[in-house]
Coordinates of C-alpha atoms in Angstrom, one line a residue:
M168 CA -27.8 39.2 -37.3
T169 CA -23.7 39.5 -36.6
S170 CA -21.4 36.6 -37.3
G171 CA -20.9 36.0 -34.1
T172 CA -24.3 34.9 -33.4
T173 CA -24.6 32.7 -36.7
S174 CA -22.1 30.3 -35.2
R175 CA -23.0 27.6 -33.3
Q176 CA -21.1 27.8 -30.3
K177 CA -19.9 25.0 -28.3
P178 CA -22.0 23.2 -26.1
R179 CA -20.6 23.5 -22.8
R180 CA -19.5 20.7 -21.0
E181 CA -21.6 19.2 -17.5
E182 CA -19.9 18.6 -14.5
P183 CA -20.8 15.0 -14.0
V184 CA -24.1 14.3 -11.1
S185 CA -25.8 11.8 -9.7
Y186 CA -29.3 11.2 -8.4
Y187 CA -29.3 14.1 -5.6
G188 CA -26.2 14.2 -5.6
R189 CA -25.6 11.8 -3.8
P190 CA -22.5 9.0 -3.5
V191 CA -23.1 5.9 -7.2
I192 CA -21.4 4.4 -4.8
K193 CA -20.9 2.8 -1.3
A194 CA -17.8 4.4 0.4
P195 CA -16.8 1.0 2.2
S196 CA -17.2 0.5 5.9
W197 CA -13.3 -0.1 6.7
S198 CA -12.1 1.6 9.8
A199 CA -9.1 3.5 8.4
Q200 CA -7.3 2.4 11.8
D201 CA -7.4 -0.8 11.5
I202 CA -7.0 -1.2 7.4
A203 CA -4.7 1.6 6.9
G204 CA -2.8 -0.1 9.5
Y205 CA -3.0 -2.9 7.7
F206 CA -1.8 -2.5 4.8
F207 CA 1.4 -1.0 6.4
L208 CA 2.1 -3.1 9.1
G209 CA 1.1 -6.2 6.5
G210 CA 4.3 -4.6 4.1
L211 CA 6.9 -4.4 6.9
A212 CA 6.1 -7.8 7.7
G213 CA 6.6 -9.0 4.2
A214 CA 10.1 -6.7 3.1
G215 CA 11.4 -7.2 6.7
S216 CA 11.0 -11.4 6.2
V217 CA 12.7 -10.5 2.9
F218 CA 15.6 -8.0 4.7
A219 CA 16.0 -10.8 7.2
A220 CA 17.1 -13.4 4.7
G221 CA 19.3 -11.3 3.0
A222 CA 20.7 -9.8 6.0
Q223 CA 21.3 -13.7 7.8
L224 CA 22.7 -14.7 3.9
T225 CA 25.6 -12.2 4.4
G226 CA 26.0 -12.7 8.0
R227 CA 24.6 -9.7 9.5
A228 CA 22.9 -11.3 12.7
T229 CA 22.4 -8.4 14.7
T230 CA 20.4 -7.1 11.9
A231 CA 18.5 -10.6 10.9
K232 CA 17.2 -11.7 14.4
A233 CA 15.6 -7.6 15.0
L234 CA 14.1 -8.1 11.5
K235 CA 12.5 -11.3 12.1
V236 CA 11.8 -10.7 15.4
S237 CA 10.1 -6.8 13.9
S238 CA 8.2 -8.5 11.4
L239 CA 6.6 -11.4 14.0
A240 CA 5.9 -8.3 15.6
A241 CA 3.9 -6.6 12.4
V242 CA 2.5 -9.2 11.6
S243 CA 1.0 -10.1 14.7
L244 CA -0.6 -6.7 15.0
S245 CA -1.9 -7.0 11.9
A246 CA -3.6 -10.3 12.1
A247 CA -4.9 -8.5 15.0
A248 CA -5.9 -5.4 13.5
L249 CA -7.3 -7.0 10.6
V250 CA -9.6 -9.3 13.3
H251 CA -10.8 -6.4 14.8
D252 CA -12.1 -4.6 12.0
L253 CA -14.1 -7.8 11.1
G254 CA -15.4 -7.7 14.4
R255 CA -15.6 -11.3 15.1
P256 CA -12.2 -13.7 14.9
S257 CA -14.3 -16.2 13.9
R258 CA -14.9 -14.3 10.7
F259 CA -11.2 -14.8 9.7
S260 CA -11.6 -18.3 10.5
H261 CA -14.5 -18.5 8.1
M262 CA -12.6 -17.2 5.4
L263 CA -10.4 -20.1 5.3
R264 CA -13.7 -22.3 4.7
V265 CA -12.9 -21.3 0.3
F266 CA -9.5 -21.7 -1.4
K267 CA -10.9 -19.2 -4.5
P268 CA -8.1 -18.0 -6.4
T269 CA -9.6 -15.6 -8.1
S270 CA -10.4 -14.1 -4.8
P271 CA -8.0 -11.4 -3.3
M272 CA -10.0 -11.3 0.3
S273 CA -9.1 -15.8 0.2
M274 CA -5.8 -15.3 -0.8
G275 CA -5.0 -13.2 1.7
S276 CA -5.9 -15.2 4.4
W277 CA -5.0 -18.6 3.6
L278 CA -1.0 -16.0 3.0
L279 CA -1.9 -14.2 6.1
S280 CA -2.2 -17.8 7.7
V281 CA 0.8 -19.5 5.8
Y282 CA 3.2 -16.5 6.8
G283 CA 2.7 -16.2 10.1
P284 CA 3.6 -19.7 11.3
A285 CA 7.1 -19.2 9.2
A286 CA 7.6 -15.7 10.8
G287 CA 6.7 -17.0 14.3
A288 CA 9.5 -20.2 14.0
A289 CA 12.3 -17.6 12.2
A290 CA 12.0 -15.3 15.0
L291 CA 11.5 -17.8 17.6
T292 CA 14.2 -19.8 16.5
A293 CA 16.8 -16.0 16.7
V294 CA 16.6 -15.3 19.6
T295 CA 16.7 -19.0 21.5
G296 CA 19.5 -19.8 19.3
R297 CA 18.3 -23.2 18.5
L298 CA 17.4 -25.3 15.9
P299 CA 19.3 -23.8 13.2
R300 CA 18.2 -25.9 10.0
T301 CA 14.7 -25.0 10.9
G302 CA 15.4 -21.1 11.2
V303 CA 16.5 -21.5 8.5
A304 CA 13.7 -23.0 6.6
A305 CA 11.2 -20.8 8.3
T306 CA 13.2 -17.7 7.2
T307 CA 13.0 -19.3 3.7
A308 CA 9.3 -20.0 3.9
A309 CA 8.7 -16.6 4.8
A310 CA 11.1 -14.8 3.0
V311 CA 9.2 -16.5 -0.3
L312 CA 6.4 -15.0 1.0
G313 CA 7.1 -11.9 1.9
P314 CA 6.7 -9.8 -1.5
A315 CA 3.2 -11.4 -1.5
L316 CA 2.4 -10.1 1.5
A317 CA 3.4 -7.0 1.6
T318 CA 1.4 -6.3 -2.3
Y319 CA -1.2 -8.5 -2.5
T320 CA -3.1 -5.5 0.0
A321 CA -3.3 -3.4 -2.5
V322 CA -4.9 -6.0 -4.9
L323 CA -7.7 -6.0 -2.7
A324 CA -8.2 -2.5 -3.0
A325 CA -8.4 -2.1 -6.7
D326 CA -10.4 -5.0 -6.6
T327 CA -13.2 -2.8 -5.6
A328 CA -14.9 -0.3 -7.3
V329 CA -13.5 3.2 -5.6
P330 CA -12.2 5.3 -8.2
A331 CA -8.9 5.9 -7.0
W332 CA -8.3 2.3 -6.5
H333 CA -9.5 0.4 -8.8
G334 CA -8.2 3.5 -11.4
A335 CA -4.8 2.9 -10.4
H336 CA -4.9 -1.0 -10.3
R337 CA -1.5 -1.3 -12.1
E338 CA 0.2 1.2 -10.1
L339 CA -1.0 0.3 -6.7
P340 CA 1.1 -2.5 -6.2
Y341 CA 4.4 -1.0 -6.8
L342 CA 3.7 2.0 -5.0
F343 CA 2.9 -0.4 -2.0
A344 CA 5.9 -3.0 -2.9
A345 CA 8.5 0.5 -2.3
S346 CA 6.0 2.1 0.8
A347 CA 7.3 -1.6 2.1
T348 CA 10.9 -1.3 0.9
A349 CA 11.2 1.8 2.6
A350 CA 9.6 0.7 5.8
A351 CA 11.7 -2.7 5.6
A352 CA 15.2 -0.5 5.3
G353 CA 14.3 1.7 7.7
M354 CA 13.4 -0.4 10.2
A355 CA 16.9 -2.4 9.6
L356 CA 18.3 1.0 10.1
A357 CA 16.7 1.5 13.5
T358 CA 17.5 -2.1 15.4
G359 CA 20.8 -3.0 13.4
P360 CA 24.2 -1.6 14.2
P361 CA 25.9 0.5 11.5
H362 CA 28.3 -1.4 10.1
E363 CA 25.6 -3.8 9.3
N364 CA 23.2 -1.0 7.1
T365 CA 25.0 -0.6 4.3
P366 CA 22.6 -2.4 2.1
A367 CA 19.2 -1.1 3.8
R368 CA 21.1 2.6 3.2
Y369 CA 20.7 1.7 -0.6
A370 CA 17.8 0.1 -0.5
C371 CA 16.2 2.8 0.9
V372 CA 17.3 5.5 -2.2
L373 CA 15.9 3.0 -4.8
A374 CA 12.5 2.4 -2.7
A375 CA 12.3 6.2 -2.8
V376 CA 12.8 6.8 -6.2
A377 CA 10.5 3.6 -7.1
D378 CA 7.9 5.4 -4.6
G379 CA 8.0 8.7 -6.6
A380 CA 7.9 7.3 -10.0
A381 CA 4.5 4.7 -9.0
T382 CA 2.9 7.8 -7.6
H383 CA 3.7 10.0 -10.7
A384 CA 2.7 7.1 -13.1
M385 CA -0.7 6.3 -10.8
E386 CA -2.0 10.2 -10.5
R387 CA -1.4 10.3 -14.1
R388 CA -3.8 7.5 -14.8
L389 CA -6.7 8.7 -12.5
G390 CA -6.6 11.8 -14.6
T391 CA -9.6 14.0 -12.9
V392 CA -9.6 11.6 -10.4
A393 CA -6.1 12.3 -8.4
V394 CA -7.3 15.4 -7.3
T395 CA -8.2 13.1 -4.7
C396 CA -4.4 12.5 -4.0
R397 CA -3.4 16.1 -4.1
E398 CA -6.4 17.7 -1.6
G399 CA -7.6 16.8 1.5
R400 CA -6.4 14.6 4.2
A401 CA -4.4 12.5 1.5
G402 CA -3.0 15.3 -0.3
A403 CA -1.4 16.2 3.0
L404 CA -1.2 12.7 4.1
L405 CA 1.2 11.9 0.7
R406 CA 2.4 14.9 0.4
T407 CA 4.1 13.8 4.1
A408 CA 5.1 10.7 3.4
R409 CA 6.7 12.0 0.1
G410 CA 9.0 14.7 3.0
L411 CA 9.6 11.6 4.9
T412 CA 11.5 9.3 2.7
A413 CA 13.3 11.9 0.8
A414 CA 14.3 13.0 4.0
G415 CA 14.9 9.5 5.5
A416 CA 16.9 8.0 2.7
A417 CA 19.0 11.0 2.3
A418 CA 19.9 10.8 5.9
A419 CA 20.6 7.8 5.5
L420 CA 22.4 7.7 2.9
L421 CA 24.9 10.1 3.5
L422 CA 25.6 9.8 7.3
G423 CA 23.7 6.5 8.4
H424 CA 26.6 4.5 8.2
R425 CA 28.4 7.2 10.9
S426 CA 26.7 7.6 13.2
R427 CA 23.9 5.7 14.8
P428 CA 21.4 8.7 16.3
V429 CA 21.0 9.5 12.4
A430 CA 20.5 6.8 11.5
V431 CA 18.3 5.7 14.1
G432 CA 16.2 9.1 12.5
A433 CA 16.1 8.1 9.5
G434 CA 14.9 4.9 9.8
L435 CA 12.3 6.4 11.7
A436 CA 11.6 9.1 9.1
L437 CA 11.2 6.4 5.9
L438 CA 8.8 4.5 9.2
A439 CA 6.6 7.4 9.5
G440 CA 6.9 8.0 5.7
S441 CA 5.1 5.0 4.8
V442 CA 2.7 4.9 7.4
C443 CA 2.1 8.3 5.6
T444 CA 1.6 6.6 2.3
R445 CA -0.7 4.0 3.3
F446 CA -2.9 6.1 5.4
G447 CA -3.1 8.3 2.4
I448 CA -3.6 6.3 0.1
F449 CA -6.9 5.1 1.9
A450 CA -7.9 8.8 2.3
A451 CA -7.6 9.0 -1.4
G452 CA -9.9 6.4 -1.8
I453 CA -12.4 6.8 1.0
A454 CA -13.0 10.8 -0.8
S455 CA -13.3 9.4 -4.1
A456 CA -16.4 7.5 -3.5
E457 CA -18.3 10.4 -1.5
D458 CA -17.7 12.3 -4.8
P459 CA -20.0 10.9 -7.6
A460 CA -17.9 13.4 -9.6
H461 CA -15.3 11.2 -9.5
T462 CA -17.1 7.5 -10.4
V463 CA -19.6 9.1 -13.0
G464 CA -16.4 11.4 -14.4
P465 CA -14.0 8.6 -15.6
Q466 CA -17.2 6.1 -16.6
R467 CA -17.7 9.2 -19.4
E468 CA -14.4 9.9 -20.3
A469 CA -14.0 6.4 -21.0
A470 CA -17.1 6.0 -23.0
E471 CA -16.0 8.7 -25.1
Q472 CA -12.9 7.3 -26.2
R473 CA -14.6 4.5 -27.1
A474 CA -16.7 5.9 -29.5
Q475 CA -13.8 8.2 -30.6
R476 CA -11.8 4.7 -31.5
S477 CA -15.1 3.7 -33.4
Q478 CA -15.8 6.8 -35.7

């Protein structure tokens, strides 16, 4: 008998499986067009209100007005997408019967209900030029609520059992904040005059850097589940998002203040990049829920780590 046969070989690690290979959890029945669109539009509206308040404070009146109108349009379309996915408008109003701070869905419904009128008043007073004090108060209220509106959808997604979302619960809000900032900066570049777009030009660069850092941190935390962010539809969308965001930020920084067409093109690239980010994250979540390995694998790894720490 040789020494190779007497030595005990390390058992081969089995791939995580489920009963008959079926998904361990049920993937969300949310419509990609409605809910991923809801993620994007809410981020654009919330971050846009913050940019609008800053533009108003610094005397960039044209940009401020454009961002207030775009935020109202975005939150209106966002609410419409949510109601469409719910199936009946009454289901949204039913969510307002309860005020539950521990529920992201409950808090999001109330946030949307309060932010919407504030954004509407800010846009209406900016367009008509009437009731300036009311406009200032509404603009301030929308700007205060804007960051929460832009990021609460990340908390909503991470509060589910979907592996790619729940596993990235710490990084996902930062990624959504960066994506929303890029979208709002893109809207400012596309709708405002070049001599007013300096803050947006620098903001989009910061957003692009933050987006890349948050994505890297998210994939590192997800471990093996991160493959859902790199392959298939989600991988294609997220790679496109990074390319569009980087190209838009570079064009805006270098030439956005000199050329109106370049500023508009950069703004549209940033908006498209933000759309791709939200749809990519949505697709990654669905892919992770449909593959039982992404549910069983992380649970097994966590159990093994706990066992090693207890030894």
